[in-house]
Amino acid sequence: MLFLAVFCGFLAENYRESLTNETIEKEYILSLVEDLKVDTANLNSYVSFKKVKGHLMDSLAIMLVNRNHHLFGNQIYYLARQVFYESPFVYSDGTIQQLKNAGNLRLIKKRVIVEELLKYEKQVKVLIDWEENESLTKSTFREMGGRVFDSQALNATMNDEMNFVVPKDNPQLITDDFQTLNEMAFQVHYLSKMCFGNSKRAASLRTSAVNLLGLIESEYKLD
């Protein structure tokens, strides 16, 4: 009888632990779903932003090497300010970091979810790495800027409310040296292509997020 009582107690404890783990798992899954929904919304905005910026940078590069660039001072200075304007993708990684740091990935019984989640995280890191490369290109542009732009005119493209404004007095570049302008245009074209590339990477990441959401909803029968 004593053995039976101990054994039943052991089963009861295991059952309670199982219920607790299932509850924790469900909480993590629901939290993960919310993170992925936020990522999807952020990626939608990011993709659109990068496409627009890519086109703006192409326009800037073309005008810089145009032999009549003095006619486009307003647009050139306005677009030059856009080089440093960003709307970065912010990864909602709160849930996955909790799962990894607390060693709770084991609680996710659907191993296919864990595998796809880790793949998604690697894909996010690729995008972040490319964003860092984009930042390096902008740094090169900044270093060269003093040889091309009038500092006061460029500063005037942002008002007191920190909004970008188009100059009205057609400010001029401080050099007509084609080699210098071509070097600057090269950096801007490179930045443009990185913007388009990151837009595509983000679009692929968005597809992965949507697919992962669908997989979670299917595996866990979420409403």
PDB file of C-alpha atoms in Angstrom:
ATOM      1  CA  MET A   1       0.000   0.000   0.000  1.00  0.00           C
ATOM      2  CA  LEU A   2       2.833   2.363   0.831  1.00  0.00           C
ATOM      3  CA  PHE A   3       4.425   1.697  -2.535  1.00  0.00           C
ATOM      4  CA  LEU A   4       1.117   2.353  -4.304  1.00  0.00           C
ATOM      5  CA  ALA A   5       0.661   5.635  -2.446  1.00  0.00           C
ATOM      6  CA  VAL A   6       4.167   6.812  -3.336  1.00  0.00           C
ATOM      7  CA  PHE A   7       3.694   5.759  -6.957  1.00  0.00           C
ATOM      8  CA  CYS A   8       0.351   7.560  -7.221  1.00  0.00           C
ATOM      9  CA  GLY A   9       1.932  10.649  -5.691  1.00  0.00           C
ATOM     10  CA  PHE A  10       4.704  10.485  -8.274  1.00  0.00           C
ATOM     11  CA  LEU A  11       2.174  10.257 -11.093  1.00  0.00           C
ATOM     12  CA  ALA A  12       0.199  13.155  -9.679  1.00  0.00           C
ATOM     13  CA  GLU A  13       3.314  15.321  -9.433  1.00  0.00           C
ATOM     14  CA  ASN A  14       4.285  14.491 -13.009  1.00  0.00           C
ATOM     15  CA  TYR A  15       0.779  15.331 -14.142  1.00  0.00           C
ATOM     16  CA  ARG A  16       0.853  18.699 -12.371  1.00  0.00           C
ATOM     17  CA  GLU A  17       4.276  19.462 -13.884  1.00  0.00           C
ATOM     18  CA  SER A  18       2.963  18.477 -17.305  1.00  0.00           C
ATOM     19  CA  LEU A  19       0.038  20.851 -16.927  1.00  0.00           C
ATOM     20  CA  THR A  20       2.387  23.631 -15.816  1.00  0.00           C
ATOM     21  CA  ASN A  21       4.708  23.072 -18.772  1.00  0.00           C
ATOM     22  CA  GLU A  22       1.771  23.047 -21.181  1.00  0.00           C
ATOM     23  CA  THR A  23       0.547  26.327 -19.724  1.00  0.00           C
ATOM     24  CA  ILE A  24       3.993  27.914 -20.040  1.00  0.00           C
ATOM     25  CA  GLU A  25       4.320  26.579 -23.582  1.00  0.00           C
ATOM     26  CA  LYS A  26       0.983  28.099 -24.575  1.00  0.00           C
ATOM     27  CA  GLU A  27       1.990  31.460 -23.069  1.00  0.00           C
ATOM     28  CA  TYR A  28       5.250  31.434 -25.015  1.00  0.00           C
ATOM     29  CA  ILE A  29       3.460  30.495 -28.224  1.00  0.00           C
ATOM     30  CA  LEU A  30       0.914  33.305 -27.859  1.00  0.00           C
ATOM     31  CA  SER A  31       3.716  35.757 -27.093  1.00  0.00           C
ATOM     32  CA  LEU A  32       5.679  34.541 -30.096  1.00  0.00           C
ATOM     33  CA  VAL A  33       2.652  35.058 -32.332  1.00  0.00           C
ATOM     34  CA  GLU A  34       2.386  38.668 -31.178  1.00  0.00           C
ATOM     35  CA  ASP A  35       6.103  39.243 -31.836  1.00  0.00           C
ATOM     36  CA  LEU A  36       5.770  37.867 -35.363  1.00  0.00           C
ATOM     37  CA  LYS A  37       2.757  40.065 -36.051  1.00  0.00           C
ATOM     38  CA  VAL A  38       4.738  43.123 -34.950  1.00  0.00           C
ATOM     39  CA  ASP A  39       7.667  42.015 -37.125  1.00  0.00           C
ATOM     40  CA  THR A  40       5.363  41.630 -40.118  1.00  0.00           C
ATOM     41  CA  ALA A  41       3.962  45.136 -39.696  1.00  0.00           C
ATOM     42  CA  ASN A  42       7.445  46.609 -39.214  1.00  0.00           C
ATOM     43  CA  LEU A  43       8.744  44.784 -42.271  1.00  0.00           C
ATOM     44  CA  ASN A  44       5.892  46.131 -44.397  1.00  0.00           C
ATOM     45  CA  SER A  45       6.953  49.679 -43.534  1.00  0.00           C
ATOM     46  CA  TYR A  46      10.653  48.867 -43.912  1.00  0.00           C
ATOM     47  CA  VAL A  47      10.230  47.375 -47.403  1.00  0.00           C
ATOM     48  CA  SER A  48       8.315  50.430 -48.633  1.00  0.00           C
ATOM     49  CA  PHE A  49      10.788  52.850 -47.068  1.00  0.00           C
ATOM     50  CA  LYS A  50      13.832  51.160 -48.606  1.00  0.00           C
ATOM     51  CA  LYS A  51      12.281  51.087 -52.072  1.00  0.00           C
ATOM     52  CA  VAL A  52      11.501  54.797 -51.940  1.00  0.00           C
ATOM     53  CA  LYS A  53      14.933  55.648 -50.573  1.00  0.00           C
ATOM     54  CA  GLY A  54      16.622  53.575 -53.266  1.00  0.00           C
ATOM     55  CA  HIS A  55      14.896  55.604 -55.974  1.00  0.00           C
ATOM     56  CA  LEU A  56      15.776  58.877 -54.245  1.00  0.00           C
ATOM     57  CA  MET A  57      19.428  57.897 -54.057  1.00  0.00           C
ATOM     58  CA  ASP A  58      19.477  56.999 -57.753  1.00  0.00           C
ATOM     59  CA  SER A  59      18.087  60.453 -58.531  1.00  0.00           C
ATOM     60  CA  LEU A  60      20.742  62.116 -56.372  1.00  0.00           C
ATOM     61  CA  ALA A  61      23.568  60.198 -58.027  1.00  0.00           C
ATOM     62  CA  ILE A  62      22.353  61.112 -61.507  1.00  0.00           C
ATOM     63  CA  MET A  63      22.080  64.808 -60.661  1.00  0.00           C
ATOM     64  CA  LEU A  64      25.530  64.932 -59.049  1.00  0.00           C
ATOM     65  CA  VAL A  65      27.276  63.987 -62.309  1.00  0.00           C
ATOM     66  CA  ASN A  66      24.932  65.900 -64.599  1.00  0.00           C
ATOM     67  CA  ARG A  67      26.867  68.635 -66.361  1.00  0.00           C
ATOM     68  CA  ASN A  68      24.009  71.011 -65.518  1.00  0.00           C
ATOM     69  CA  HIS A  69      24.005  70.065 -61.843  1.00  0.00           C
ATOM     70  CA  HIS A  70      24.012  73.764 -60.927  1.00  0.00           C
ATOM     71  CA  LEU A  71      20.361  73.862 -62.041  1.00  0.00           C
ATOM     72  CA  PHE A  72      19.360  71.220 -59.483  1.00  0.00           C
ATOM     73  CA  GLY A  73      20.850  72.656 -56.285  1.00  0.00           C
ATOM     74  CA  ASN A  74      17.553  72.569 -54.392  1.00  0.00           C
ATOM     75  CA  GLN A  75      16.903  68.906 -55.186  1.00  0.00           C
ATOM     76  CA  ILE A  76      20.535  67.838 -54.687  1.00  0.00           C
ATOM     77  CA  TYR A  77      20.801  69.338 -51.211  1.00  0.00           C
ATOM     78  CA  TYR A  78      17.392  68.030 -50.188  1.00  0.00           C
ATOM     79  CA  LEU A  79      18.236  64.497 -51.366  1.00  0.00           C
ATOM     80  CA  ALA A  80      21.691  64.646 -49.791  1.00  0.00           C
ATOM     81  CA  ARG A  81      19.975  65.108 -46.439  1.00  0.00           C
ATOM     82  CA  GLN A  82      17.897  61.974 -47.148  1.00  0.00           C
ATOM     83  CA  VAL A  83      21.073  59.875 -47.189  1.00  0.00           C
ATOM     84  CA  PHE A  84      21.091  59.863 -43.393  1.00  0.00           C
ATOM     85  CA  TYR A  85      17.354  59.476 -42.869  1.00  0.00           C
ATOM     86  CA  GLU A  86      16.457  55.963 -41.740  1.00  0.00           C
ATOM     87  CA  SER A  87      13.500  53.914 -40.632  1.00  0.00           C
ATOM     88  CA  PRO A  88      15.263  50.782 -39.364  1.00  0.00           C
ATOM     89  CA  PHE A  89      13.705  47.390 -38.851  1.00  0.00           C
ATOM     90  CA  VAL A  90      13.342  46.698 -35.128  1.00  0.00           C
ATOM     91  CA  TYR A  91      13.327  42.973 -34.431  1.00  0.00           C
ATOM     92  CA  SER A  92      10.738  41.859 -31.863  1.00  0.00           C
ATOM     93  CA  ASP A  93      12.905  39.199 -30.267  1.00  0.00           C
ATOM     94  CA  GLY A  94      11.665  39.367 -26.688  1.00  0.00           C
ATOM     95  CA  THR A  95      10.033  35.940 -26.702  1.00  0.00           C
ATOM     96  CA  ILE A  96      12.783  34.033 -28.477  1.00  0.00           C
ATOM     97  CA  GLN A  97      15.411  35.566 -26.186  1.00  0.00           C
ATOM     98  CA  GLN A  98      13.423  34.453 -23.149  1.00  0.00           C
ATOM     99  CA  LEU A  99      13.095  30.965 -24.607  1.00  0.00           C
ATOM    100  CA  LYS A 100      16.817  30.723 -25.300  1.00  0.00           C
ATOM    101  CA  ASN A 101      18.143  32.413 -22.164  1.00  0.00           C
ATOM    102  CA  ALA A 102      15.954  30.415 -19.796  1.00  0.00           C
ATOM    103  CA  GLY A 103      16.575  27.151 -21.635  1.00  0.00           C
ATOM    104  CA  ASN A 104      12.860  26.891 -22.348  1.00  0.00           C
ATOM    105  CA  LEU A 105      13.035  26.006 -26.026  1.00  0.00           C
ATOM    106  CA  ARG A 106      12.614  22.439 -24.762  1.00  0.00           C
ATOM    107  CA  LEU A 107       9.078  23.364 -23.685  1.00  0.00           C
ATOM    108  CA  ILE A 108       8.030  23.877 -27.309  1.00  0.00           C
ATOM    109  CA  LYS A 109       6.932  20.345 -28.119  1.00  0.00           C
ATOM    110  CA  LYS A 110       6.425  21.015 -31.811  1.00  0.00           C
ATOM    111  CA  ARG A 111      10.059  20.731 -32.870  1.00  0.00           C
ATOM    112  CA  VAL A 112       9.266  21.927 -36.388  1.00  0.00           C
ATOM    113  CA  ILE A 113       8.305  25.268 -34.805  1.00  0.00           C
ATOM    114  CA  VAL A 114      11.651  25.492 -33.008  1.00  0.00           C
ATOM    115  CA  GLU A 115      13.554  24.675 -36.190  1.00  0.00           C
ATOM    116  CA  GLU A 116      11.705  27.271 -38.271  1.00  0.00           C
ATOM    117  CA  LEU A 117      11.996  29.857 -35.507  1.00  0.00           C
ATOM    118  CA  LEU A 118      15.779  29.463 -35.368  1.00  0.00           C
ATOM    119  CA  LYS A 119      15.956  29.702 -39.170  1.00  0.00           C
ATOM    120  CA  TYR A 120      13.915  32.898 -38.993  1.00  0.00           C
ATOM    121  CA  GLU A 121      16.276  34.340 -36.402  1.00  0.00           C
ATOM    122  CA  LYS A 122      19.268  33.619 -38.661  1.00  0.00           C
ATOM    123  CA  GLN A 123      17.484  35.372 -41.531  1.00  0.00           C
ATOM    124  CA  VAL A 124      16.929  38.414 -39.320  1.00  0.00           C
ATOM    125  CA  LYS A 125      20.647  38.515 -38.498  1.00  0.00           C
ATOM    126  CA  VAL A 126      21.497  38.527 -42.213  1.00  0.00           C
ATOM    127  CA  LEU A 127      19.334  41.615 -42.719  1.00  0.00           C
ATOM    128  CA  ILE A 128      20.885  43.329 -39.695  1.00  0.00           C
ATOM    129  CA  ASP A 129      24.390  42.588 -41.026  1.00  0.00           C
ATOM    130  CA  TRP A 130      23.497  44.177 -44.363  1.00  0.00           C
ATOM    131  CA  GLU A 131      22.075  47.206 -42.578  1.00  0.00           C
ATOM    132  CA  GLU A 132      25.465  47.628 -40.901  1.00  0.00           C
ATOM    133  CA  ASN A 133      27.138  47.532 -44.330  1.00  0.00           C
ATOM    134  CA  GLU A 134      24.715  50.225 -45.455  1.00  0.00           C
ATOM    135  CA  SER A 135      25.744  52.346 -42.482  1.00  0.00           C
ATOM    136  CA  LEU A 136      29.393  52.037 -43.512  1.00  0.00           C
ATOM    137  CA  THR A 137      28.532  53.382 -46.959  1.00  0.00           C
ATOM    138  CA  LYS A 138      26.773  56.355 -45.385  1.00  0.00           C
ATOM    139  CA  SER A 139      29.883  56.983 -43.291  1.00  0.00           C
ATOM    140  CA  THR A 140      31.962  57.205 -46.468  1.00  0.00           C
ATOM    141  CA  PHE A 141      29.456  59.662 -47.908  1.00  0.00           C
ATOM    142  CA  ARG A 142      29.721  61.744 -44.734  1.00  0.00           C
ATOM    143  CA  GLU A 143      33.510  61.795 -44.910  1.00  0.00           C
ATOM    144  CA  MET A 144      33.419  62.997 -48.516  1.00  0.00           C
ATOM    145  CA  GLY A 145      30.592  65.470 -47.978  1.00  0.00           C
ATOM    146  CA  GLY A 146      32.822  68.349 -46.919  1.00  0.00           C
ATOM    147  CA  ARG A 147      34.482  68.322 -50.349  1.00  0.00           C
ATOM    148  CA  VAL A 148      31.173  68.603 -52.203  1.00  0.00           C
ATOM    149  CA  PHE A 149      28.515  70.367 -50.134  1.00  0.00           C
ATOM    150  CA  ASP A 150      28.297  73.782 -48.525  1.00  0.00           C
ATOM    151  CA  SER A 151      27.875  72.939 -44.839  1.00  0.00           C
ATOM    152  CA  GLN A 152      25.522  75.851 -44.086  1.00  0.00           C
ATOM    153  CA  ALA A 153      23.321  75.079 -47.078  1.00  0.00           C
ATOM    154  CA  LEU A 154      23.115  71.409 -46.125  1.00  0.00           C
ATOM    155  CA  ASN A 155      22.336  72.300 -42.518  1.00  0.00           C
ATOM    156  CA  ALA A 156      19.500  74.541 -43.734  1.00  0.00           C
ATOM    157  CA  THR A 157      17.684  71.540 -45.227  1.00  0.00           C
ATOM    158  CA  MET A 158      16.437  70.685 -41.720  1.00  0.00           C
ATOM    159  CA  ASN A 159      14.237  73.121 -39.813  1.00  0.00           C
ATOM    160  CA  ASP A 160      13.856  73.694 -36.070  1.00  0.00           C
ATOM    161  CA  GLU A 161      11.220  70.939 -35.882  1.00  0.00           C
ATOM    162  CA  MET A 162      13.797  68.506 -37.338  1.00  0.00           C
ATOM    163  CA  ASN A 163      11.816  68.174 -40.560  1.00  0.00           C
ATOM    164  CA  PHE A 164      13.495  68.084 -43.958  1.00  0.00           C
ATOM    165  CA  VAL A 165      12.837  71.112 -46.159  1.00  0.00           C
ATOM    166  CA  VAL A 166      13.676  71.857 -49.784  1.00  0.00           C
ATOM    167  CA  PRO A 167      15.944  74.933 -50.133  1.00  0.00           C
ATOM    168  CA  LYS A 168      14.502  77.836 -52.070  1.00  0.00           C
ATOM    169  CA  ASP A 169      17.704  79.634 -53.053  1.00  0.00           C
ATOM    170  CA  ASN A 170      19.220  76.895 -55.256  1.00  0.00           C
ATOM    171  CA  PRO A 171      22.431  76.351 -53.228  1.00  0.00           C
ATOM    172  CA  GLN A 172      25.469  75.269 -55.223  1.00  0.00           C
ATOM    173  CA  LEU A 173      28.048  72.543 -54.715  1.00  0.00           C
ATOM    174  CA  ILE A 174      31.460  73.810 -53.663  1.00  0.00           C
ATOM    175  CA  THR A 175      33.241  71.891 -56.431  1.00  0.00           C
ATOM    176  CA  ASP A 176      32.796  71.199 -60.134  1.00  0.00           C
ATOM    177  CA  ASP A 177      35.565  68.621 -60.209  1.00  0.00           C
ATOM    178  CA  PHE A 178      34.056  65.670 -62.070  1.00  0.00           C
ATOM    179  CA  GLN A 179      36.275  63.077 -60.430  1.00  0.00           C
ATOM    180  CA  THR A 180      35.163  64.185 -56.964  1.00  0.00           C
ATOM    181  CA  LEU A 181      31.502  64.315 -57.959  1.00  0.00           C
ATOM    182  CA  ASN A 182      31.742  60.964 -59.706  1.00  0.00           C
ATOM    183  CA  GLU A 183      33.271  59.405 -56.593  1.00  0.00           C
ATOM    184  CA  MET A 184      30.418  60.804 -54.527  1.00  0.00           C
ATOM    185  CA  ALA A 185      27.845  59.570 -57.048  1.00  0.00           C
ATOM    186  CA  PHE A 186      29.447  56.120 -56.934  1.00  0.00           C
ATOM    187  CA  GLN A 187      28.869  55.941 -53.180  1.00  0.00           C
ATOM    188  CA  VAL A 188      25.283  57.111 -53.590  1.00  0.00           C
ATOM    189  CA  HIS A 189      24.584  54.559 -56.328  1.00  0.00           C
ATOM    190  CA  TYR A 190      26.056  51.868 -54.094  1.00  0.00           C
ATOM    191  CA  LEU A 191      23.807  53.024 -51.266  1.00  0.00           C
ATOM    192  CA  SER A 192      20.836  52.882 -53.613  1.00  0.00           C
ATOM    193  CA  LYS A 193      21.538  49.279 -54.550  1.00  0.00           C
ATOM    194  CA  MET A 194      21.948  48.350 -50.885  1.00  0.00           C
ATOM    195  CA  CYS A 195      18.566  49.921 -50.155  1.00  0.00           C
ATOM    196  CA  PHE A 196      16.929  47.864 -52.911  1.00  0.00           C
ATOM    197  CA  GLY A 197      18.795  44.762 -51.749  1.00  0.00           C
ATOM    198  CA  ASN A 198      17.698  45.204 -48.146  1.00  0.00           C
ATOM    199  CA  SER A 199      14.156  45.787 -49.345  1.00  0.00           C
ATOM    200  CA  LYS A 200      14.224  42.381 -51.037  1.00  0.00           C
ATOM    201  CA  ARG A 201      15.796  40.718 -48.013  1.00  0.00           C
ATOM    202  CA  ALA A 202      13.139  42.242 -45.791  1.00  0.00           C
ATOM    203  CA  ALA A 203      10.389  41.092 -48.156  1.00  0.00           C
ATOM    204  CA  SER A 204      11.765  37.546 -47.968  1.00  0.00           C
ATOM    205  CA  LEU A 205      11.935  37.832 -44.169  1.00  0.00           C
ATOM    206  CA  ARG A 206       8.331  39.038 -44.120  1.00  0.00           C
ATOM    207  CA  THR A 207       7.298  35.943 -46.089  1.00  0.00           C
ATOM    208  CA  SER A 208       9.123  33.771 -43.561  1.00  0.00           C
ATOM    209  CA  ALA A 209       7.337  35.533 -40.695  1.00  0.00           C
ATOM    210  CA  VAL A 210       3.947  35.001 -42.323  1.00  0.00           C
ATOM    211  CA  ASN A 211       4.729  31.351 -43.029  1.00  0.00           C
ATOM    212  CA  LEU A 212       5.910  30.819 -39.461  1.00  0.00           C
ATOM    213  CA  LEU A 213       2.715  32.386 -38.157  1.00  0.00           C
ATOM    214  CA  GLY A 214       0.671  30.044 -40.334  1.00  0.00           C
ATOM    215  CA  LEU A 215       2.655  27.042 -39.137  1.00  0.00           C
ATOM    216  CA  ILE A 216       2.175  27.961 -35.469  1.00  0.00           C
ATOM    217  CA  GLU A 217      -1.546  28.521 -35.930  1.00  0.00           C
ATOM    218  CA  SER A 218      -1.844  25.169 -37.706  1.00  0.00           C
ATOM    219  CA  GLU A 219       0.240  23.166 -35.232  1.00  0.00           C
ATOM    220  CA  TYR A 220      -1.363  24.664 -32.128  1.00  0.00           C
ATOM    221  CA  LYS A 221      -4.887  25.073 -33.531  1.00  0.00           C
ATOM    222  CA  LEU A 222      -5.014  28.752 -32.599  1.00  0.00           C
ATOM    223  CA  ASP A 223      -8.147  30.717 -33.359  1.00  0.00           C
TER     224      ASP A 223
END
